[in-house]
Amino acid sequence: MKRIYTHLFCLLSLLGMLSCTDKYTEIFTANAPVYMSYDDLRSAVKTSSAQPMKHPGKIYFKDNYILIIEQMKGIHLIDVSTPSSPKNIGFIEIPGCTDMAIRNQLLFADSYVDLVALDVSNLSNVKESHRLKDVLPYRVPATDNEFPVTRIDQKKGVILEWEVITEKRELEPSYYPNYPMYDNLANSSSSDKLSAGGISGSGFGKSGSMARFGLYDKYLYIADTYILNIFDVSGTLVNVGKSSLNGNIETMFVYDKHLFFGTPNGMLIYSLQVPNTPALVSTFWHATSCDPVVVQDGYAYITLRGGQVCHADFNRLDVVKLSADYKTNILAASYDLTNPYGLAIDNNTLFVCDGKAGLKVYDATDKQAITSHQLAAFPDIKTYDVIPVNGYLFMVGDDGFYLYDYADLQHIKQIGHIPVVKE
């Protein structure tokens, strides 16, 4: 940033007293917002043909489909009815989408400041069923440079992207929370046409460990830093209200009528005994880091990731023993890792996305020796998140979308792959 100072001398009085006034303008380079109007935002949801994956994020499984978020753009539809031959069959355009959940035939997703419910019973004709306007915080996309941000005018709409400008004027920076943006994990393309199938089963789908959306009973929970947004999704969308949380929430995992939150400083456990009023049960603190958490059979598994964004210089897996009432939590073991992101547990099989070190699979029966019982490793990919379902593992990584067969734990193998197409 360059400042040009101009000294102006002026006669202030008839007595000839001389004073000096400093004035300056700023020539600066900054990120200026590119807006989408609210009217355009609220008419933008539609189904289109398969699109290439450029910035994939969170994943979700329901009824033989894996849904993969294209950050801030929408959702890729992957047909995994034949796991050895996954097909990229279509795309749901949802501007501002970063997370999702499915209950019965309704898909819930964020669209910037709105929450939308989509009827996905026919994937060739996805329809918007309900929309709650202005129920989510006004967030902005992350910038990819160190330039400041110019003034933001929320009345103009939501921010699609930034354009770098250089101009001469006063800089009035604004602060807004960013959408959580993850590494560019994959690029993929497909010429398959959208099938006429759809999501028809009842019940909930299954999310990955990086989710901020969670379902229990008739309620949808959306974690947003220190606030939990609660919605009744049993009929039309109803905004139940907000609940304050005791930490800066990064991830959420629903298990055994409880919400398990991952925060930069520890794990929080909330009871859903009264589903519309979650109550804090206990906390488990750890050193500052990024940390998704999964839970099964009295143990919580937490990956702690370091780096500049996560403000830590270590990477590890913590295994926490939980009491029956979740009030007493004791660290059972810790293991060094390389750069862990998502994870999953199926019985005693633990799957860890260790970032650039690849996918690692462990027998977690002996909590004191997990890394000594490695079942498989796939080191040549950069991994992000996984979902295990009935002996199949679905994973998003830097080289695309992967499927593994782990029915035989002694011979875990990759059986399917949608490759990337680099830009």
mmCIF file with all atom_site columns, C-alpha atoms in Angstrom, residues 230-414:
data_model
loop_
_atom_site.group_PDB
_atom_site.id
_atom_site.type_symbol
_atom_site.label_atom_id
_atom_site.label_alt_id
_atom_site.label_comp_id
_atom_site.label_asym_id
_atom_site.label_entity_id
_atom_site.label_seq_id
_atom_site.pdbx_PDB_ins_code
_atom_site.Cartn_x
_atom_site.Cartn_y
_atom_site.Cartn_z
_atom_site.occupancy
_atom_site.B_iso_or_equiv
_atom_site.pdbx_formal_charge
_atom_site.auth_seq_id
_atom_site.auth_comp_id
_atom_site.auth_asym_id
_atom_site.auth_atom_id
_atom_site.pdbx_PDB_model_num
ATOM 1   C CA . ILE A 1 230 ? -32.055 -25.614 15.426 1.00 0.00 ? 230 ILE A CA 1
ATOM 2   C CA . PHE A 1 231 ? -34.776 -26.346 12.866 1.00 0.00 ? 231 PHE A CA 1
ATOM 3   C CA . ASP A 1 232 ? -37.865 -28.576 12.920 1.00 0.00 ? 232 ASP A CA 1
ATOM 4   C CA . VAL A 1 233 ? -37.812 -30.474 9.598  1.00 0.00 ? 233 VAL A CA 1
ATOM 5   C CA . SER A 1 234 ? -40.760 -32.803 10.175 1.00 0.00 ? 234 SER A CA 1
ATOM 6   C CA . GLY A 1 235 ? -43.001 -30.797 7.845  1.00 0.00 ? 235 GLY A CA 1
ATOM 7   C CA . THR A 1 236 ? -42.369 -27.355 6.509  1.00 0.00 ? 236 THR A CA 1
ATOM 8   C CA . LEU A 1 237 ? -39.103 -25.849 7.725  1.00 0.00 ? 237 LEU A CA 1
ATOM 9   C CA . VAL A 1 238 ? -39.539 -24.192 11.117 1.00 0.00 ? 238 VAL A CA 1
ATOM 10  C CA . ASN A 1 239 ? -36.843 -22.116 12.776 1.00 0.00 ? 239 ASN A CA 1
ATOM 11  C CA . VAL A 1 240 ? -36.891 -23.366 16.383 1.00 0.00 ? 240 VAL A CA 1
ATOM 12  C CA . GLY A 1 241 ? -34.187 -20.991 17.573 1.00 0.00 ? 241 GLY A CA 1
ATOM 13  C CA . LYS A 1 242 ? -30.553 -20.742 18.543 1.00 0.00 ? 242 LYS A CA 1
ATOM 14  C CA . SER A 1 243 ? -28.521 -22.176 21.392 1.00 0.00 ? 243 SER A CA 1
ATOM 15  C CA . SER A 1 244 ? -25.214 -20.779 22.618 1.00 0.00 ? 244 SER A CA 1
ATOM 16  C CA . LEU A 1 245 ? -22.290 -23.188 22.637 1.00 0.00 ? 245 LEU A CA 1
ATOM 17  C CA . ASN A 1 246 ? -19.228 -23.255 24.858 1.00 0.00 ? 246 ASN A CA 1
ATOM 18  C CA . GLY A 1 247 ? -16.669 -23.341 22.074 1.00 0.00 ? 247 GLY A CA 1
ATOM 19  C CA . ASN A 1 248 ? -15.784 -22.370 18.517 1.00 0.00 ? 248 ASN A CA 1
ATOM 20  C CA . ILE A 1 249 ? -17.389 -25.294 16.698 1.00 0.00 ? 249 ILE A CA 1
ATOM 21  C CA . GLU A 1 250 ? -15.566 -26.853 13.731 1.00 0.00 ? 250 GLU A CA 1
ATOM 22  C CA . THR A 1 251 ? -17.340 -30.214 13.339 1.00 0.00 ? 251 THR A CA 1
ATOM 23  C CA . MET A 1 252 ? -20.375 -32.072 14.704 1.00 0.00 ? 252 MET A CA 1
ATOM 24  C CA . PHE A 1 253 ? -21.062 -35.799 15.160 1.00 0.00 ? 253 PHE A CA 1
ATOM 25  C CA . VAL A 1 254 ? -24.440 -37.188 16.284 1.00 0.00 ? 254 VAL A CA 1
ATOM 26  C CA . TYR A 1 255 ? -24.326 -40.399 18.321 1.00 0.00 ? 255 TYR A CA 1
ATOM 27  C CA . ASP A 1 256 ? -26.395 -42.047 21.072 1.00 0.00 ? 256 ASP A CA 1
ATOM 28  C CA . LYS A 1 257 ? -28.754 -39.102 21.594 1.00 0.00 ? 257 LYS A CA 1
ATOM 29  C CA . HIS A 1 258 ? -25.819 -36.728 21.982 1.00 0.00 ? 258 HIS A CA 1
ATOM 30  C CA . LEU A 1 259 ? -23.998 -34.113 19.928 1.00 0.00 ? 259 LEU A CA 1
ATOM 31  C CA . PHE A 1 260 ? -20.201 -34.345 19.906 1.00 0.00 ? 260 PHE A CA 1
ATOM 32  C CA . PHE A 1 261 ? -18.571 -31.106 18.794 1.00 0.00 ? 261 PHE A CA 1
ATOM 33  C CA . GLY A 1 262 ? -14.993 -30.700 17.670 1.00 0.00 ? 262 GLY A CA 1
ATOM 34  C CA . THR A 1 263 ? -13.493 -27.322 18.534 1.00 0.00 ? 263 THR A CA 1
ATOM 35  C CA . PRO A 1 264 ? -9.968  -25.857 18.270 1.00 0.00 ? 264 PRO A CA 1
ATOM 36  C CA . ASN A 1 265 ? -9.503  -26.467 21.991 1.00 0.00 ? 265 ASN A CA 1
ATOM 37  C CA . GLY A 1 266 ? -11.366 -29.677 22.702 1.00 0.00 ? 266 GLY A CA 1
ATOM 38  C CA . MET A 1 267 ? -14.453 -31.864 22.403 1.00 0.00 ? 267 MET A CA 1
ATOM 39  C CA . LEU A 1 268 ? -17.846 -30.741 23.734 1.00 0.00 ? 268 LEU A CA 1
ATOM 40  C CA . ILE A 1 269 ? -20.660 -33.186 24.486 1.00 0.00 ? 269 ILE A CA 1
ATOM 41  C CA . TYR A 1 270 ? -24.298 -32.065 24.563 1.00 0.00 ? 270 TYR A CA 1
ATOM 42  C CA . SER A 1 271 ? -27.311 -34.171 25.510 1.00 0.00 ? 271 SER A CA 1
ATOM 43  C CA . LEU A 1 272 ? -30.365 -34.401 23.255 1.00 0.00 ? 272 LEU A CA 1
ATOM 44  C CA . GLN A 1 273 ? -32.665 -35.632 25.997 1.00 0.00 ? 273 GLN A CA 1
ATOM 45  C CA . VAL A 1 274 ? -34.709 -32.538 25.166 1.00 0.00 ? 274 VAL A CA 1
ATOM 46  C CA . PRO A 1 275 ? -33.959 -32.364 21.422 1.00 0.00 ? 275 PRO A CA 1
ATOM 47  C CA . ASN A 1 276 ? -34.916 -28.732 20.907 1.00 0.00 ? 276 ASN A CA 1
ATOM 48  C CA . THR A 1 277 ? -32.783 -27.636 23.881 1.00 0.00 ? 277 THR A CA 1
ATOM 49  C CA . PRO A 1 278 ? -29.381 -29.394 23.806 1.00 0.00 ? 278 PRO A CA 1
ATOM 50  C CA . ALA A 1 279 ? -27.655 -29.318 27.202 1.00 0.00 ? 279 ALA A CA 1
ATOM 51  C CA . LEU A 1 280 ? -23.921 -29.350 27.909 1.00 0.00 ? 280 LEU A CA 1
ATOM 52  C CA . VAL A 1 281 ? -22.824 -32.603 29.539 1.00 0.00 ? 281 VAL A CA 1
ATOM 53  C CA . SER A 1 282 ? -19.031 -32.346 29.585 1.00 0.00 ? 282 SER A CA 1
ATOM 54  C CA . THR A 1 283 ? -15.910 -31.089 27.883 1.00 0.00 ? 283 THR A CA 1
ATOM 55  C CA . PHE A 1 284 ? -12.565 -32.638 27.025 1.00 0.00 ? 284 PHE A CA 1
ATOM 56  C CA . TRP A 1 285 ? -9.830  -30.070 26.448 1.00 0.00 ? 285 TRP A CA 1
ATOM 57  C CA . HIS A 1 286 ? -6.717  -30.482 24.353 1.00 0.00 ? 286 HIS A CA 1
ATOM 58  C CA . ALA A 1 287 ? -4.059  -28.231 22.848 1.00 0.00 ? 287 ALA A CA 1
ATOM 59  C CA . THR A 1 288 ? -5.164  -25.834 20.099 1.00 0.00 ? 288 THR A CA 1
ATOM 60  C CA . SER A 1 289 ? -5.620  -27.563 16.729 1.00 0.00 ? 289 SER A CA 1
ATOM 61  C CA . CYS A 1 290 ? -8.241  -28.503 14.122 1.00 0.00 ? 290 CYS A CA 1
ATOM 62  C CA . ASP A 1 291 ? -10.158 -31.589 15.176 1.00 0.00 ? 291 ASP A CA 1
ATOM 63  C CA . PRO A 1 292 ? -12.995 -33.713 13.758 1.00 0.00 ? 292 PRO A CA 1
ATOM 64  C CA . VAL A 1 293 ? -14.364 -36.371 16.130 1.00 0.00 ? 293 VAL A CA 1
ATOM 65  C CA . VAL A 1 294 ? -16.213 -39.696 15.736 1.00 0.00 ? 294 VAL A CA 1
ATOM 66  C CA . VAL A 1 295 ? -17.637 -41.871 18.508 1.00 0.00 ? 295 VAL A CA 1
ATOM 67  C CA . GLN A 1 296 ? -18.443 -45.549 18.954 1.00 0.00 ? 296 GLN A CA 1
ATOM 68  C CA . ASP A 1 297 ? -18.842 -47.993 21.840 1.00 0.00 ? 297 ASP A CA 1
ATOM 69  C CA . GLY A 1 298 ? -17.586 -45.784 24.637 1.00 0.00 ? 298 GLY A CA 1
ATOM 70  C CA . TYR A 1 299 ? -14.636 -44.218 22.827 1.00 0.00 ? 299 TYR A CA 1
ATOM 71  C CA . ALA A 1 300 ? -14.139 -40.970 20.950 1.00 0.00 ? 300 ALA A CA 1
ATOM 72  C CA . TYR A 1 301 ? -11.526 -40.763 18.213 1.00 0.00 ? 301 TYR A CA 1
ATOM 73  C CA . ILE A 1 302 ? -10.192 -37.276 17.508 1.00 0.00 ? 302 ILE A CA 1
ATOM 74  C CA . THR A 1 303 ? -7.692  -36.208 14.857 1.00 0.00 ? 303 THR A CA 1
ATOM 75  C CA . LEU A 1 304 ? -5.697  -33.106 15.765 1.00 0.00 ? 304 LEU A CA 1
ATOM 76  C CA . ARG A 1 305 ? -4.175  -31.256 12.839 1.00 0.00 ? 305 ARG A CA 1
ATOM 77  C CA . GLY A 1 306 ? -1.487  -28.621 12.997 1.00 0.00 ? 306 GLY A CA 1
ATOM 78  C CA . GLY A 1 307 ? -0.316  -25.991 10.566 1.00 0.00 ? 307 GLY A CA 1
ATOM 79  C CA . GLN A 1 308 ? -0.671  -22.243 10.161 1.00 0.00 ? 308 GLN A CA 1
ATOM 80  C CA . VAL A 1 309 ? -4.462  -22.257 9.900  1.00 0.00 ? 309 VAL A CA 1
ATOM 81  C CA . CYS A 1 310 ? -4.909  -24.581 12.870 1.00 0.00 ? 310 CYS A CA 1
ATOM 82  C CA . HIS A 1 311 ? -2.308  -22.823 15.058 1.00 0.00 ? 311 HIS A CA 1
ATOM 83  C CA . ALA A 1 312 ? -0.513  -25.972 16.166 1.00 0.00 ? 312 ALA A CA 1
ATOM 84  C CA . ASP A 1 313 ? 2.819   -27.630 15.500 1.00 0.00 ? 313 ASP A CA 1
ATOM 85  C CA . PHE A 1 314 ? 1.712   -31.227 16.058 1.00 0.00 ? 314 PHE A CA 1
ATOM 86  C CA . ASN A 1 315 ? -0.468  -33.817 14.289 1.00 0.00 ? 315 ASN A CA 1
ATOM 87  C CA . ARG A 1 316 ? -1.952  -36.732 16.175 1.00 0.00 ? 316 ARG A CA 1
ATOM 88  C CA . LEU A 1 317 ? -4.825  -39.086 16.926 1.00 0.00 ? 317 LEU A CA 1
ATOM 89  C CA . ASP A 1 318 ? -6.330  -38.937 20.416 1.00 0.00 ? 318 ASP A CA 1
ATOM 90  C CA . VAL A 1 319 ? -8.426  -41.814 21.754 1.00 0.00 ? 319 VAL A CA 1
ATOM 91  C CA . VAL A 1 320 ? -10.701 -40.776 24.627 1.00 0.00 ? 320 VAL A CA 1
ATOM 92  C CA . LYS A 1 321 ? -12.488 -43.215 26.927 1.00 0.00 ? 321 LYS A CA 1
ATOM 93  C CA . LEU A 1 322 ? -16.009 -42.016 27.722 1.00 0.00 ? 322 LEU A CA 1
ATOM 94  C CA . SER A 1 323 ? -18.100 -42.909 30.758 1.00 0.00 ? 323 SER A CA 1
ATOM 95  C CA . ALA A 1 324 ? -21.607 -44.316 30.270 1.00 0.00 ? 324 ALA A CA 1
ATOM 96  C CA . ASP A 1 325 ? -23.153 -40.922 31.043 1.00 0.00 ? 325 ASP A CA 1
ATOM 97  C CA . TYR A 1 326 ? -20.485 -39.040 29.020 1.00 0.00 ? 326 TYR A CA 1
ATOM 98  C CA . LYS A 1 327 ? -19.614 -36.893 32.026 1.00 0.00 ? 327 LYS A CA 1
ATOM 99  C CA . THR A 1 328 ? -16.145 -38.345 32.654 1.00 0.00 ? 328 THR A CA 1
ATOM 100 C CA . ASN A 1 329 ? -13.727 -38.444 29.736 1.00 0.00 ? 329 ASN A CA 1
ATOM 101 C CA . ILE A 1 330 ? -10.166 -39.765 30.046 1.00 0.00 ? 330 ILE A CA 1
ATOM 102 C CA . LEU A 1 331 ? -7.419  -39.736 27.438 1.00 0.00 ? 331 LEU A CA 1
ATOM 103 C CA . ALA A 1 332 ? -6.658  -43.389 26.699 1.00 0.00 ? 332 ALA A CA 1
ATOM 104 C CA . ALA A 1 333 ? -3.898  -42.984 24.104 1.00 0.00 ? 333 ALA A CA 1
ATOM 105 C CA . SER A 1 334 ? -2.308  -40.605 21.590 1.00 0.00 ? 334 SER A CA 1
ATOM 106 C CA . TYR A 1 335 ? -0.566  -41.405 18.310 1.00 0.00 ? 335 TYR A CA 1
ATOM 107 C CA . ASP A 1 336 ? 1.532   -39.222 16.042 1.00 0.00 ? 336 ASP A CA 1
ATOM 108 C CA . LEU A 1 337 ? 0.215   -38.673 12.512 1.00 0.00 ? 337 LEU A CA 1
ATOM 109 C CA . THR A 1 338 ? 1.305   -36.620 9.514  1.00 0.00 ? 338 THR A CA 1
ATOM 110 C CA . ASN A 1 339 ? -1.530  -34.205 8.651  1.00 0.00 ? 339 ASN A CA 1
ATOM 111 C CA . PRO A 1 340 ? -4.904  -35.749 9.570  1.00 0.00 ? 340 PRO A CA 1
ATOM 112 C CA . TYR A 1 341 ? -8.297  -34.582 8.362  1.00 0.00 ? 341 TYR A CA 1
ATOM 113 C CA . GLY A 1 342 ? -11.437 -36.768 8.502  1.00 0.00 ? 342 GLY A CA 1
ATOM 114 C CA . LEU A 1 343 ? -11.836 -40.194 10.062 1.00 0.00 ? 343 LEU A CA 1
ATOM 115 C CA . ALA A 1 344 ? -14.417 -42.931 10.601 1.00 0.00 ? 344 ALA A CA 1
ATOM 116 C CA . ILE A 1 345 ? -14.898 -45.987 12.817 1.00 0.00 ? 345 ILE A CA 1
ATOM 117 C CA . ASP A 1 346 ? -16.770 -49.199 11.921 1.00 0.00 ? 346 ASP A CA 1
ATOM 118 C CA . ASN A 1 347 ? -16.789 -51.712 14.757 1.00 0.00 ? 347 ASN A CA 1
ATOM 119 C CA . ASN A 1 348 ? -13.055 -51.873 15.513 1.00 0.00 ? 348 ASN A CA 1
ATOM 120 C CA . THR A 1 349 ? -11.864 -50.754 12.095 1.00 0.00 ? 349 THR A CA 1
ATOM 121 C CA . LEU A 1 350 ? -10.565 -47.198 12.131 1.00 0.00 ? 350 LEU A CA 1
ATOM 122 C CA . PHE A 1 351 ? -10.106 -45.202 8.926  1.00 0.00 ? 351 PHE A CA 1
ATOM 123 C CA . VAL A 1 352 ? -7.934  -42.088 9.043  1.00 0.00 ? 352 VAL A CA 1
ATOM 124 C CA . CYS A 1 353 ? -7.454  -39.547 6.274  1.00 0.00 ? 353 CYS A CA 1
ATOM 125 C CA . ASP A 1 354 ? -3.892  -38.526 7.073  1.00 0.00 ? 354 ASP A CA 1
ATOM 126 C CA . GLY A 1 355 ? -3.747  -35.730 4.514  1.00 0.00 ? 355 GLY A CA 1
ATOM 127 C CA . LYS A 1 356 ? -0.720  -35.953 2.239  1.00 0.00 ? 356 LYS A CA 1
ATOM 128 C CA . ALA A 1 357 ? 0.302   -39.242 3.917  1.00 0.00 ? 357 ALA A CA 1
ATOM 129 C CA . GLY A 1 358 ? -2.772  -40.927 2.438  1.00 0.00 ? 358 GLY A CA 1
ATOM 130 C CA . LEU A 1 359 ? -5.497  -43.204 3.747  1.00 0.00 ? 359 LEU A CA 1
ATOM 131 C CA . LYS A 1 360 ? -4.616  -45.409 6.725  1.00 0.00 ? 360 LYS A CA 1
ATOM 132 C CA . VAL A 1 361 ? -6.683  -48.282 8.099  1.00 0.00 ? 361 VAL A CA 1
ATOM 133 C CA . TYR A 1 362 ? -6.161  -49.689 11.600 1.00 0.00 ? 362 TYR A CA 1
ATOM 134 C CA . ASP A 1 363 ? -7.485  -52.424 13.845 1.00 0.00 ? 363 ASP A CA 1
ATOM 135 C CA . ALA A 1 364 ? -8.517  -50.332 16.859 1.00 0.00 ? 364 ALA A CA 1
ATOM 136 C CA . THR A 1 365 ? -9.378  -53.229 19.170 1.00 0.00 ? 365 THR A CA 1
ATOM 137 C CA . ASP A 1 366 ? -6.379  -52.532 21.408 1.00 0.00 ? 366 ASP A CA 1
ATOM 138 C CA . LYS A 1 367 ? -6.666  -48.830 22.186 1.00 0.00 ? 367 LYS A CA 1
ATOM 139 C CA . GLN A 1 368 ? -3.084  -48.814 23.513 1.00 0.00 ? 368 GLN A CA 1
ATOM 140 C CA . ALA A 1 369 ? -1.551  -50.081 20.277 1.00 0.00 ? 369 ALA A CA 1
ATOM 141 C CA . ILE A 1 370 ? -3.680  -48.849 17.379 1.00 0.00 ? 370 ILE A CA 1
ATOM 142 C CA . THR A 1 371 ? -0.886  -47.755 15.068 1.00 0.00 ? 371 THR A CA 1
ATOM 143 C CA . SER A 1 372 ? 0.902   -51.062 15.684 1.00 0.00 ? 372 SER A CA 1
ATOM 144 C CA . HIS A 1 373 ? -2.034  -52.832 14.047 1.00 0.00 ? 373 HIS A CA 1
ATOM 145 C CA . GLN A 1 374 ? -2.210  -51.169 10.664 1.00 0.00 ? 374 GLN A CA 1
ATOM 146 C CA . LEU A 1 375 ? -4.355  -53.160 8.244  1.00 0.00 ? 375 LEU A CA 1
ATOM 147 C CA . ALA A 1 376 ? -3.716  -51.162 5.087  1.00 0.00 ? 376 ALA A CA 1
ATOM 148 C CA . ALA A 1 377 ? -2.245  -47.942 3.752  1.00 0.00 ? 377 ALA A CA 1
ATOM 149 C CA . PHE A 1 378 ? -2.797  -46.052 0.508  1.00 0.00 ? 378 PHE A CA 1
ATOM 150 C CA . PRO A 1 379 ? -0.022  -43.440 0.594  1.00 0.00 ? 379 PRO A CA 1
ATOM 151 C CA . ASP A 1 380 ? -0.069  -41.962 -2.892 1.00 0.00 ? 380 ASP A CA 1
ATOM 152 C CA . ILE A 1 381 ? -3.120  -39.725 -2.450 1.00 0.00 ? 381 ILE A CA 1
ATOM 153 C CA . LYS A 1 382 ? -3.997  -36.668 -0.404 1.00 0.00 ? 382 LYS A CA 1
ATOM 154 C CA . THR A 1 383 ? -7.075  -37.614 1.599  1.00 0.00 ? 383 THR A CA 1
ATOM 155 C CA . TYR A 1 384 ? -9.845  -35.525 3.121  1.00 0.00 ? 384 TYR A CA 1
ATOM 156 C CA . ASP A 1 385 ? -12.867 -37.466 4.453  1.00 0.00 ? 385 ASP A CA 1
ATOM 157 C CA . VAL A 1 386 ? -14.391 -40.956 4.462  1.00 0.00 ? 386 VAL A CA 1
ATOM 158 C CA . ILE A 1 387 ? -17.701 -42.749 5.025  1.00 0.00 ? 387 ILE A CA 1
ATOM 159 C CA . PRO A 1 388 ? -17.831 -46.538 5.644  1.00 0.00 ? 388 PRO A CA 1
ATOM 160 C CA . VAL A 1 389 ? -21.047 -48.342 4.664  1.00 0.00 ? 389 VAL A CA 1
ATOM 161 C CA . ASN A 1 390 ? -21.627 -52.120 4.704  1.00 0.00 ? 390 ASN A CA 1
ATOM 162 C CA . GLY A 1 391 ? -18.057 -53.118 3.913  1.00 0.00 ? 391 GLY A CA 1
ATOM 163 C CA . TYR A 1 392 ? -17.464 -50.306 1.416  1.00 0.00 ? 392 TYR A CA 1
ATOM 164 C CA . LEU A 1 393 ? -15.486 -47.156 2.087  1.00 0.00 ? 393 LEU A CA 1
ATOM 165 C CA . PHE A 1 394 ? -16.190 -43.933 0.213  1.00 0.00 ? 394 PHE A CA 1
ATOM 166 C CA . MET A 1 395 ? -13.422 -41.339 0.215  1.00 0.00 ? 395 MET A CA 1
ATOM 167 C CA . VAL A 1 396 ? -12.664 -37.944 -1.262 1.00 0.00 ? 396 VAL A CA 1
ATOM 168 C CA . GLY A 1 397 ? -9.011  -37.271 -2.020 1.00 0.00 ? 397 GLY A CA 1
ATOM 169 C CA . ASP A 1 398 ? -6.750  -35.082 -4.109 1.00 0.00 ? 398 ASP A CA 1
ATOM 170 C CA . ASP A 1 399 ? -6.992  -37.448 -7.079 1.00 0.00 ? 399 ASP A CA 1
ATOM 171 C CA . GLY A 1 400 ? -10.766 -37.695 -7.014 1.00 0.00 ? 400 GLY A CA 1
ATOM 172 C CA . PHE A 1 401 ? -13.402 -39.922 -5.490 1.00 0.00 ? 401 PHE A CA 1
ATOM 173 C CA . TYR A 1 402 ? -12.379 -43.415 -4.329 1.00 0.00 ? 402 TYR A CA 1
ATOM 174 C CA . LEU A 1 403 ? -14.183 -46.582 -3.290 1.00 0.00 ? 403 LEU A CA 1
ATOM 175 C CA . TYR A 1 404 ? -12.660 -49.429 -1.301 1.00 0.00 ? 404 TYR A CA 1
ATOM 176 C CA . ASP A 1 405 ? -13.873 -52.905 -0.401 1.00 0.00 ? 405 ASP A CA 1
ATOM 177 C CA . TYR A 1 406 ? -12.937 -53.749 3.185  1.00 0.00 ? 406 TYR A CA 1
ATOM 178 C CA . ALA A 1 407 ? -15.196 -56.764 3.713  1.00 0.00 ? 407 ALA A CA 1
ATOM 179 C CA . ASP A 1 408 ? -11.997 -58.817 4.017  1.00 0.00 ? 408 ASP A CA 1
ATOM 180 C CA . LEU A 1 409 ? -9.861  -56.760 6.391  1.00 0.00 ? 409 LEU A CA 1
ATOM 181 C CA . GLN A 1 410 ? -6.744  -58.674 5.431  1.00 0.00 ? 410 GLN A CA 1
ATOM 182 C CA . HIS A 1 411 ? -7.186  -57.740 1.797  1.00 0.00 ? 411 HIS A CA 1
ATOM 183 C CA . ILE A 1 412 ? -8.606  -54.214 1.628  1.00 0.00 ? 412 ILE A CA 1
ATOM 184 C CA . LYS A 1 413 ? -8.615  -53.069 -1.961 1.00 0.00 ? 413 LYS A CA 1
ATOM 185 C CA . GLN A 1 414 ? -9.575  -50.144 -4.126 1.00 0.00 ? 414 GLN A CA 1
#
